[in-house]
């Protein structure tokens, strides 16, 4: 099966977690788009849900499919978020943000009682760290932030159509190849402490489960229950 077929298989498995009355967080990217289309079919079949979206693109797609999408600014809690991933390991540590939506994705994930990621099996890795980690940067502070990022990474300003890429909130993205990502929590804390860094694509505690499909076979990874 193609990678796109596997993305769709993972997405269709994950939407089975959606129940009537839920506030659902809609991720961003090609795998999330499969999930939104699957959800649209379920909603057309009569399931009543509400949703918030992690990007303008996902909001537009969902509304076209008849899904009720709310402004996240007015929503305090989300029941279940389903989103894509760029790299995921068996500890459920995830790198996100190739689609540039990681800041909104992090906000919606943090507001969610449960977050699941969906991906084709090629995204599964022994340990995160090969993919560049996207960092969202305030344009005002770009020069300073870029200098700081060179201390621990090879930073690359993301471009689109010959211009610096802009996120939905008109910020810049710097994709960082870290020299060493053996301590992702330490790296995340270091990034978050740089003034002008608004967010990053390291999702280290948000993800509860993953649906990963290879050749049409979906594997589910679930975070072990907290003993407390
Ligand atoms: C967007 C993301 C995406 O979910 C991630 O890049 C995966 O995208 P795709 O499903 O297209 O491979 O984090 O910010």
PDB file of C-alpha atoms and ligand atoms in Angstrom:
ATOM      1  CA  UNK A   1       0.000   0.000   0.000  1.00  0.00           C
ATOM      2  CA  UNK A   2       1.208   3.568  -0.708  1.00  0.00           C
ATOM      3  CA  UNK A   3       2.251   5.938   2.072  1.00  0.00           C
ATOM      4  CA  UNK A   4      -0.922   7.904   1.392  1.00  0.00           C
ATOM      5  CA  UNK A   5      -3.009   4.741   1.753  1.00  0.00           C
ATOM      6  CA  UNK A   6      -1.314   4.102   5.104  1.00  0.00           C
ATOM      7  CA  UNK A   7      -1.999   7.688   6.221  1.00  0.00           C
ATOM      8  CA  UNK A   8      -5.647   7.131   5.407  1.00  0.00           C
ATOM      9  CA  UNK A   9      -5.742   3.758   7.206  1.00  0.00           C
ATOM     10  CA  UNK A  10      -4.254   5.305  10.367  1.00  0.00           C
ATOM     11  CA  UNK A  11      -6.686   8.230  10.169  1.00  0.00           C
ATOM     12  CA  UNK A  12      -9.728   6.011   9.736  1.00  0.00           C
ATOM     13  CA  UNK A  13      -8.686   3.853  12.705  1.00  0.00           C
ATOM     14  CA  UNK A  14      -8.258   6.885  14.952  1.00  0.00           C
ATOM     15  CA  UNK A  15     -11.643   8.489  14.192  1.00  0.00           C
ATOM     16  CA  UNK A  16     -13.296   5.419  15.719  1.00  0.00           C
ATOM     17  CA  UNK A  17     -12.360   7.025  19.065  1.00  0.00           C
ATOM     18  CA  UNK A  18     -14.719   9.955  18.384  1.00  0.00           C
ATOM     19  CA  UNK A  19     -17.999   9.843  20.329  1.00  0.00           C
ATOM     20  CA  UNK A  20     -21.188  11.909  20.097  1.00  0.00           C
ATOM     21  CA  UNK A  21     -20.998  15.222  21.935  1.00  0.00           C
ATOM     22  CA  UNK A  22     -17.211  15.437  21.903  1.00  0.00           C
ATOM     23  CA  UNK A  23     -15.203  18.595  21.251  1.00  0.00           C
ATOM     24  CA  UNK A  24     -12.632  17.297  18.783  1.00  0.00           C
ATOM     25  CA  UNK A  25      -9.295  18.932  17.964  1.00  0.00           C
ATOM     26  CA  UNK A  26      -8.476  18.719  14.266  1.00  0.00           C
ATOM     27  CA  UNK A  27      -4.804  18.467  13.354  1.00  0.00           C
ATOM     28  CA  UNK A  28      -3.012  19.759  10.284  1.00  0.00           C
ATOM     29  CA  UNK A  29      -1.322  18.111   7.312  1.00  0.00           C
ATOM     30  CA  UNK A  30      -2.073  15.408   4.758  1.00  0.00           C
ATOM     31  CA  UNK A  31      -2.766  12.661   7.321  1.00  0.00           C
ATOM     32  CA  UNK A  32      -4.975  14.977   9.360  1.00  0.00           C
ATOM     33  CA  UNK A  33      -6.836  15.849   6.149  1.00  0.00           C
ATOM     34  CA  UNK A  34      -7.703  12.149   5.754  1.00  0.00           C
ATOM     35  CA  UNK A  35      -8.941  12.199   9.350  1.00  0.00           C
ATOM     36  CA  UNK A  36     -11.081  15.306   8.726  1.00  0.00           C
ATOM     37  CA  UNK A  37     -12.613  13.683   5.625  1.00  0.00           C
ATOM     38  CA  UNK A  38     -13.391  10.512   7.606  1.00  0.00           C
ATOM     39  CA  UNK A  39     -14.917  12.619  10.369  1.00  0.00           C
ATOM     40  CA  UNK A  40     -16.954  14.524   7.779  1.00  0.00           C
ATOM     41  CA  UNK A  41     -18.450  11.245   6.585  1.00  0.00           C
ATOM     42  CA  UNK A  42     -19.344  10.260  10.157  1.00  0.00           C
ATOM     43  CA  UNK A  43     -20.900  13.670  10.827  1.00  0.00           C
ATOM     44  CA  UNK A  44     -22.878  13.421   7.564  1.00  0.00           C
ATOM     45  CA  UNK A  45     -24.133  10.093   8.900  1.00  0.00           C
ATOM     46  CA  UNK A  46     -25.606  11.841  11.940  1.00  0.00           C
ATOM     47  CA  UNK A  47     -22.903  11.978  14.647  1.00  0.00           C
ATOM     48  CA  UNK A  48     -23.120  15.323  16.497  1.00  0.00           C
ATOM     49  CA  UNK A  49     -19.732  16.714  17.459  1.00  0.00           C
ATOM     50  CA  UNK A  50     -18.025  20.081  17.740  1.00  0.00           C
ATOM     51  CA  UNK A  51     -14.489  20.842  16.647  1.00  0.00           C
ATOM     52  CA  UNK A  52     -11.599  23.258  16.864  1.00  0.00           C
ATOM     53  CA  UNK A  53      -8.919  23.361  14.195  1.00  0.00           C
ATOM     54  CA  UNK A  54      -5.144  23.766  14.462  1.00  0.00           C
ATOM     55  CA  UNK A  55      -4.860  25.705  11.192  1.00  0.00           C
ATOM     56  CA  UNK A  56      -6.900  27.803   8.815  1.00  0.00           C
ATOM     57  CA  UNK A  57      -6.540  25.047   6.179  1.00  0.00           C
ATOM     58  CA  UNK A  58      -8.002  22.391   8.481  1.00  0.00           C
ATOM     59  CA  UNK A  59     -10.816  24.717   9.578  1.00  0.00           C
ATOM     60  CA  UNK A  60     -11.723  25.427   5.956  1.00  0.00           C
ATOM     61  CA  UNK A  61     -11.714  21.737   4.990  1.00  0.00           C
ATOM     62  CA  UNK A  62     -13.786  20.760   8.023  1.00  0.00           C
ATOM     63  CA  UNK A  63     -16.389  23.474   7.427  1.00  0.00           C
ATOM     64  CA  UNK A  64     -16.683  22.423   3.768  1.00  0.00           C
ATOM     65  CA  UNK A  65     -17.537  18.937   5.024  1.00  0.00           C
ATOM     66  CA  UNK A  66     -20.239  20.190   7.386  1.00  0.00           C
ATOM     67  CA  UNK A  67     -18.241  19.884  10.623  1.00  0.00           C
ATOM     68  CA  UNK A  68     -19.087  22.592  13.198  1.00  0.00           C
ATOM     69  CA  UNK A  69     -15.764  24.384  13.815  1.00  0.00           C
ATOM     70  CA  UNK A  70     -15.438  26.810  16.741  1.00  0.00           C
ATOM     71  CA  UNK A  71     -12.895  29.553  17.330  1.00  0.00           C
ATOM     72  CA  UNK A  72     -10.355  28.029  19.741  1.00  0.00           C
ATOM     73  CA  UNK A  73     -10.157  31.357  21.589  1.00  0.00           C
ATOM     74  CA  UNK A  74     -13.562  30.576  23.102  1.00  0.00           C
ATOM     75  CA  UNK A  75     -12.835  26.955  24.018  1.00  0.00           C
ATOM     76  CA  UNK A  76     -11.224  25.953  27.329  1.00  0.00           C
ATOM     77  CA  UNK A  77     -11.154  22.193  26.980  1.00  0.00           C
ATOM     78  CA  UNK A  78     -11.010  19.647  24.161  1.00  0.00           C
ATOM     79  CA  UNK A  79     -11.992  15.999  24.590  1.00  0.00           C
ATOM     80  CA  UNK A  80      -9.880  14.395  21.885  1.00  0.00           C
ATOM     81  CA  UNK A  81      -7.341  15.743  19.398  1.00  0.00           C
ATOM     82  CA  UNK A  82      -6.180  13.759  16.374  1.00  0.00           C
ATOM     83  CA  UNK A  83      -3.096  15.098  14.585  1.00  0.00           C
ATOM     84  CA  UNK A  84      -0.252  14.045  12.315  1.00  0.00           C
ATOM     85  CA  UNK A  85       3.434  13.650  13.147  1.00  0.00           C
ATOM     86  CA  UNK A  86       6.807  13.905  11.423  1.00  0.00           C
ATOM     87  CA  UNK A  87       8.704  11.561  13.734  1.00  0.00           C
ATOM     88  CA  UNK A  88       7.456   9.367  16.557  1.00  0.00           C
ATOM     89  CA  UNK A  89       9.267   6.913  18.786  1.00  0.00           C
ATOM     90  CA  UNK A  90       8.049   4.150  21.077  1.00  0.00           C
ATOM     91  CA  UNK A  91       8.173   6.509  24.085  1.00  0.00           C
ATOM     92  CA  UNK A  92       5.529   8.578  22.242  1.00  0.00           C
ATOM     93  CA  UNK A  93       7.985  11.445  21.878  1.00  0.00           C
ATOM     94  CA  UNK A  94       7.001  13.254  18.704  1.00  0.00           C
ATOM     95  CA  UNK A  95       8.388  15.872  16.321  1.00  0.00           C
ATOM     96  CA  UNK A  96       5.710  17.910  14.535  1.00  0.00           C
ATOM     97  CA  UNK A  97       5.524  21.056  12.473  1.00  0.00           C
ATOM     98  CA  UNK A  98       6.597  20.246   8.921  1.00  0.00           C
ATOM     99  CA  UNK A  99       3.251  21.843   8.048  1.00  0.00           C
ATOM    100  CA  UNK A 100       4.087  24.912  10.142  1.00  0.00           C
ATOM    101  CA  UNK A 101       1.151  24.609  12.543  1.00  0.00           C
ATOM    102  CA  UNK A 102       3.047  23.421  15.635  1.00  0.00           C
ATOM    103  CA  UNK A 103       2.220  26.404  17.855  1.00  0.00           C
ATOM    104  CA  UNK A 104      -1.555  26.069  17.406  1.00  0.00           C
ATOM    105  CA  UNK A 105      -1.173  22.283  17.510  1.00  0.00           C
ATOM    106  CA  UNK A 106       0.632  22.548  20.862  1.00  0.00           C
ATOM    107  CA  UNK A 107      -2.077  24.818  22.308  1.00  0.00           C
ATOM    108  CA  UNK A 108      -4.892  22.496  21.218  1.00  0.00           C
ATOM    109  CA  UNK A 109      -2.962  19.417  22.384  1.00  0.00           C
ATOM    110  CA  UNK A 110      -2.385  20.984  25.806  1.00  0.00           C
ATOM    111  CA  UNK A 111      -6.111  21.721  26.122  1.00  0.00           C
ATOM    112  CA  UNK A 112      -7.008  18.139  25.226  1.00  0.00           C
ATOM    113  CA  UNK A 113      -7.908  15.346  27.616  1.00  0.00           C
ATOM    114  CA  UNK A 114      -6.474  12.963  25.053  1.00  0.00           C
ATOM    115  CA  UNK A 115      -4.249  13.428  22.034  1.00  0.00           C
ATOM    116  CA  UNK A 116      -3.579  10.771  19.431  1.00  0.00           C
ATOM    117  CA  UNK A 117      -1.227  11.035  16.499  1.00  0.00           C
ATOM    118  CA  UNK A 118      -1.730   9.315  13.168  1.00  0.00           C
ATOM    119  CA  UNK A 119       0.961   8.532  10.627  1.00  0.00           C
ATOM    120  CA  UNK A 120       2.277   6.123   8.051  1.00  0.00           C
ATOM    121  CA  UNK A 121       4.769   3.660   9.520  1.00  0.00           C
ATOM    122  CA  UNK A 122       7.793   5.407   7.983  1.00  0.00           C
ATOM    123  CA  UNK A 123       7.409   8.115  10.647  1.00  0.00           C
ATOM    124  CA  UNK A 124       8.208   5.613  13.410  1.00  0.00           C
ATOM    125  CA  UNK A 125      11.839   5.888  14.574  1.00  0.00           C
ATOM    126  CA  UNK A 126      14.013   4.349  17.267  1.00  0.00           C
ATOM    127  CA  UNK A 127      14.516   7.758  18.868  1.00  0.00           C
ATOM    128  CA  UNK A 128      13.442  11.192  17.636  1.00  0.00           C
ATOM    129  CA  UNK A 129      16.229  13.421  16.378  1.00  0.00           C
ATOM    130  CA  UNK A 130      16.829  12.857  12.680  1.00  0.00           C
ATOM    131  CA  UNK A 131      14.091  15.260  11.556  1.00  0.00           C
ATOM    132  CA  UNK A 132      14.645  18.986  11.777  1.00  0.00           C
ATOM    133  CA  UNK A 133      12.705  20.541  14.660  1.00  0.00           C
ATOM    134  CA  UNK A 134      10.636  23.551  13.555  1.00  0.00           C
ATOM    135  CA  UNK A 135      10.838  26.604  15.797  1.00  0.00           C
ATOM    136  CA  UNK A 136       8.306  29.420  15.484  1.00  0.00           C
ATOM    137  CA  UNK A 137       9.980  32.802  15.810  1.00  0.00           C
ATOM    138  CA  UNK A 138       8.803  36.370  16.313  1.00  0.00           C
ATOM    139  CA  UNK A 139      10.067  38.245  13.205  1.00  0.00           C
ATOM    140  CA  UNK A 140      11.162  41.177  15.413  1.00  0.00           C
ATOM    141  CA  UNK A 141      13.674  38.906  17.195  1.00  0.00           C
ATOM    142  CA  UNK A 142      14.741  36.750  14.242  1.00  0.00           C
ATOM    143  CA  UNK A 143      18.413  37.824  14.156  1.00  0.00           C
ATOM    144  CA  UNK A 144      18.938  37.246  17.863  1.00  0.00           C
ATOM    145  CA  UNK A 145      17.011  33.958  17.926  1.00  0.00           C
ATOM    146  CA  UNK A 146      18.941  32.648  14.899  1.00  0.00           C
ATOM    147  CA  UNK A 147      22.227  33.402  16.686  1.00  0.00           C
ATOM    148  CA  UNK A 148      21.034  31.547  19.787  1.00  0.00           C
ATOM    149  CA  UNK A 149      19.852  28.556  17.759  1.00  0.00           C
ATOM    150  CA  UNK A 150      23.306  28.137  16.163  1.00  0.00           C
ATOM    151  CA  UNK A 151      24.682  27.291  19.638  1.00  0.00           C
ATOM    152  CA  UNK A 152      22.977  23.884  19.485  1.00  0.00           C
ATOM    153  CA  UNK A 153      21.797  23.383  15.908  1.00  0.00           C
ATOM    154  CA  UNK A 154      22.147  24.088  12.243  1.00  0.00           C
ATOM    155  CA  UNK A 155      19.175  26.464  11.774  1.00  0.00           C
ATOM    156  CA  UNK A 156      17.475  27.009   8.420  1.00  0.00           C
ATOM    157  CA  UNK A 157      14.925  29.750   7.840  1.00  0.00           C
ATOM    158  CA  UNK A 158      11.929  28.130   6.127  1.00  0.00           C
ATOM    159  CA  UNK A 159      11.156  29.656   2.726  1.00  0.00           C
ATOM    160  CA  UNK A 160       8.073  29.465   0.498  1.00  0.00           C
ATOM    161  CA  UNK A 161       7.908  30.884  -3.021  1.00  0.00           C
ATOM    162  CA  UNK A 162      11.186  32.773  -2.554  1.00  0.00           C
ATOM    163  CA  UNK A 163       9.926  34.530   0.594  1.00  0.00           C
ATOM    164  CA  UNK A 164      10.269  33.600   4.259  1.00  0.00           C
ATOM    165  CA  UNK A 165       7.434  31.204   5.107  1.00  0.00           C
ATOM    166  CA  UNK A 166       4.785  32.684   7.422  1.00  0.00           C
ATOM    167  CA  UNK A 167       2.610  30.741   9.832  1.00  0.00           C
ATOM    168  CA  UNK A 168      -1.129  31.350  10.210  1.00  0.00           C
ATOM    169  CA  UNK A 169      -0.199  34.030  12.781  1.00  0.00           C
ATOM    170  CA  UNK A 170       2.388  35.561  10.412  1.00  0.00           C
ATOM    171  CA  UNK A 171       5.429  34.344  12.337  1.00  0.00           C
ATOM    172  CA  UNK A 172       8.649  32.841  10.915  1.00  0.00           C
ATOM    173  CA  UNK A 173       9.747  29.210  11.113  1.00  0.00           C
ATOM    174  CA  UNK A 174      13.352  28.140  11.598  1.00  0.00           C
ATOM    175  CA  UNK A 175      13.935  24.412  11.017  1.00  0.00           C
ATOM    176  CA  UNK A 176      16.708  23.256  13.328  1.00  0.00           C
ATOM    177  CA  UNK A 177      18.954  20.213  12.861  1.00  0.00           C
ATOM    178  CA  UNK A 178      20.120  19.744  16.463  1.00  0.00           C
ATOM    179  CA  UNK A 179      23.687  18.577  17.018  1.00  0.00           C
ATOM    180  CA  UNK A 180      22.444  16.339  19.828  1.00  0.00           C
ATOM    181  CA  UNK A 181      18.850  15.525  20.728  1.00  0.00           C
ATOM    182  CA  UNK A 182      19.609  12.830  23.295  1.00  0.00           C
ATOM    183  CA  UNK A 183      17.971  15.022  25.974  1.00  0.00           C
ATOM    184  CA  UNK A 184      14.787  16.244  24.246  1.00  0.00           C
ATOM    185  CA  UNK A 185      13.272  17.607  27.483  1.00  0.00           C
ATOM    186  CA  UNK A 186      16.396  19.688  28.108  1.00  0.00           C
ATOM    187  CA  UNK A 187      16.371  20.921  24.507  1.00  0.00           C
ATOM    188  CA  UNK A 188      12.681  21.843  24.744  1.00  0.00           C
ATOM    189  CA  UNK A 189      13.266  23.784  27.970  1.00  0.00           C
ATOM    190  CA  UNK A 190      16.275  25.579  26.426  1.00  0.00           C
ATOM    191  CA  UNK A 191      14.254  26.545  23.334  1.00  0.00           C
ATOM    192  CA  UNK A 192      11.299  27.750  25.353  1.00  0.00           C
ATOM    193  CA  UNK A 193      13.576  30.016  27.424  1.00  0.00           C
ATOM    194  CA  UNK A 194      14.814  32.018  24.399  1.00  0.00           C
ATOM    195  CA  UNK A 195      12.902  35.315  24.149  1.00  0.00           C
ATOM    196  CA  UNK A 196      11.393  35.489  20.674  1.00  0.00           C
ATOM    197  CA  UNK A 197      10.797  31.733  20.425  1.00  0.00           C
ATOM    198  CA  UNK A 198       7.031  31.302  20.422  1.00  0.00           C
ATOM    199  CA  UNK A 199       6.890  27.547  20.148  1.00  0.00           C
ATOM    200  CA  UNK A 200       8.531  24.458  18.711  1.00  0.00           C
ATOM    201  CA  UNK A 201       7.709  21.072  17.284  1.00  0.00           C
ATOM    202  CA  UNK A 202       8.889  18.886  20.184  1.00  0.00           C
ATOM    203  CA  UNK A 203       5.809  17.194  21.643  1.00  0.00           C
ATOM    204  CA  UNK A 204       7.207  15.285  24.605  1.00  0.00           C
ATOM    205  CA  UNK A 205       4.299  14.850  27.009  1.00  0.00           C
ATOM    206  CA  UNK A 206       1.163  15.625  25.023  1.00  0.00           C
ATOM    207  CA  UNK A 207       0.684  12.411  23.042  1.00  0.00           C
ATOM    208  CA  UNK A 208      -1.351   9.619  24.649  1.00  0.00           C
ATOM    209  CA  UNK A 209      -1.500   7.210  21.737  1.00  0.00           C
ATOM    210  CA  UNK A 210      -0.410   6.705  18.137  1.00  0.00           C
ATOM    211  CA  UNK A 211      -1.997   4.907  15.206  1.00  0.00           C
ATOM    212  CA  UNK A 212       0.718   3.924  12.727  1.00  0.00           C
ATOM    213  CA  UNK A 213      -0.065   2.094   9.497  1.00  0.00           C
ATOM    214  CA  UNK A 214       2.321  -0.003   7.408  1.00  0.00           C
ATOM    215  CA  UNK A 215       1.061  -1.814   4.302  1.00  0.00           C
ATOM    216  CA  UNK A 216      -2.484  -1.189   5.493  1.00  0.00           C
ATOM    217  CA  UNK A 217      -1.936  -2.770   8.907  1.00  0.00           C
ATOM    218  CA  UNK A 218      -2.564  -0.331  11.760  1.00  0.00           C
ATOM    219  CA  UNK A 219      -0.544  -0.600  14.971  1.00  0.00           C
ATOM    220  CA  UNK A 220      -1.677   1.295  18.058  1.00  0.00           C
ATOM    221  CA  UNK A 221       0.843   2.481  20.655  1.00  0.00           C
ATOM    222  CA  UNK A 222      -0.672   3.615  23.954  1.00  0.00           C
ATOM    223  CA  UNK A 223       1.094   5.527  26.729  1.00  0.00           C
ATOM    224  CA  UNK A 224       1.079   3.373  29.880  1.00  0.00           C
ATOM    225  CA  UNK A 225      -1.369   4.628  32.522  1.00  0.00           C
ATOM    226  CA  UNK A 226       0.205   6.941  35.130  1.00  0.00           C
ATOM    227  CA  UNK A 227       0.651   4.850  38.340  1.00  0.00           C
ATOM    228  CA  UNK A 228      -0.398   7.891  40.436  1.00  0.00           C
TER     229      UNK A 228
HETATM  230  C1  LIG B   1       1.811  20.256  10.797  1.00  0.00           C
HETATM  231  C2  LIG B   1       2.196  18.950  11.340  1.00  0.00           C
HETATM  232  C3  LIG B   1       1.764  17.747  10.595  1.00  0.00           C
HETATM  233  O1  LIG B   1       0.821  17.062  11.361  1.00  0.00           O
HETATM  234  C4  LIG B   1       2.960  16.895  10.303  1.00  0.00           C
HETATM  235  O2  LIG B   1       3.898  17.669   9.581  1.00  0.00           O
HETATM  236  C5  LIG B   1       2.587  15.643   9.490  1.00  0.00           C
HETATM  237  O3  LIG B   1       2.151  16.041   8.216  1.00  0.00           O
HETATM  238  P1  LIG B   1       1.711  14.973   7.140  1.00  0.00           P
HETATM  239  O4  LIG B   1       0.538  14.243   7.708  1.00  0.00           O
HETATM  240  O5  LIG B   1       1.347  15.794   5.935  1.00  0.00           O
HETATM  241  O6  LIG B   1       2.876  14.054   6.893  1.00  0.00           O
HETATM  242  O7  LIG B   1       2.808  18.827  12.373  1.00  0.00           O
HETATM  243  O8  LIG B   1       2.346  21.309  11.550  1.00  0.00           O
END
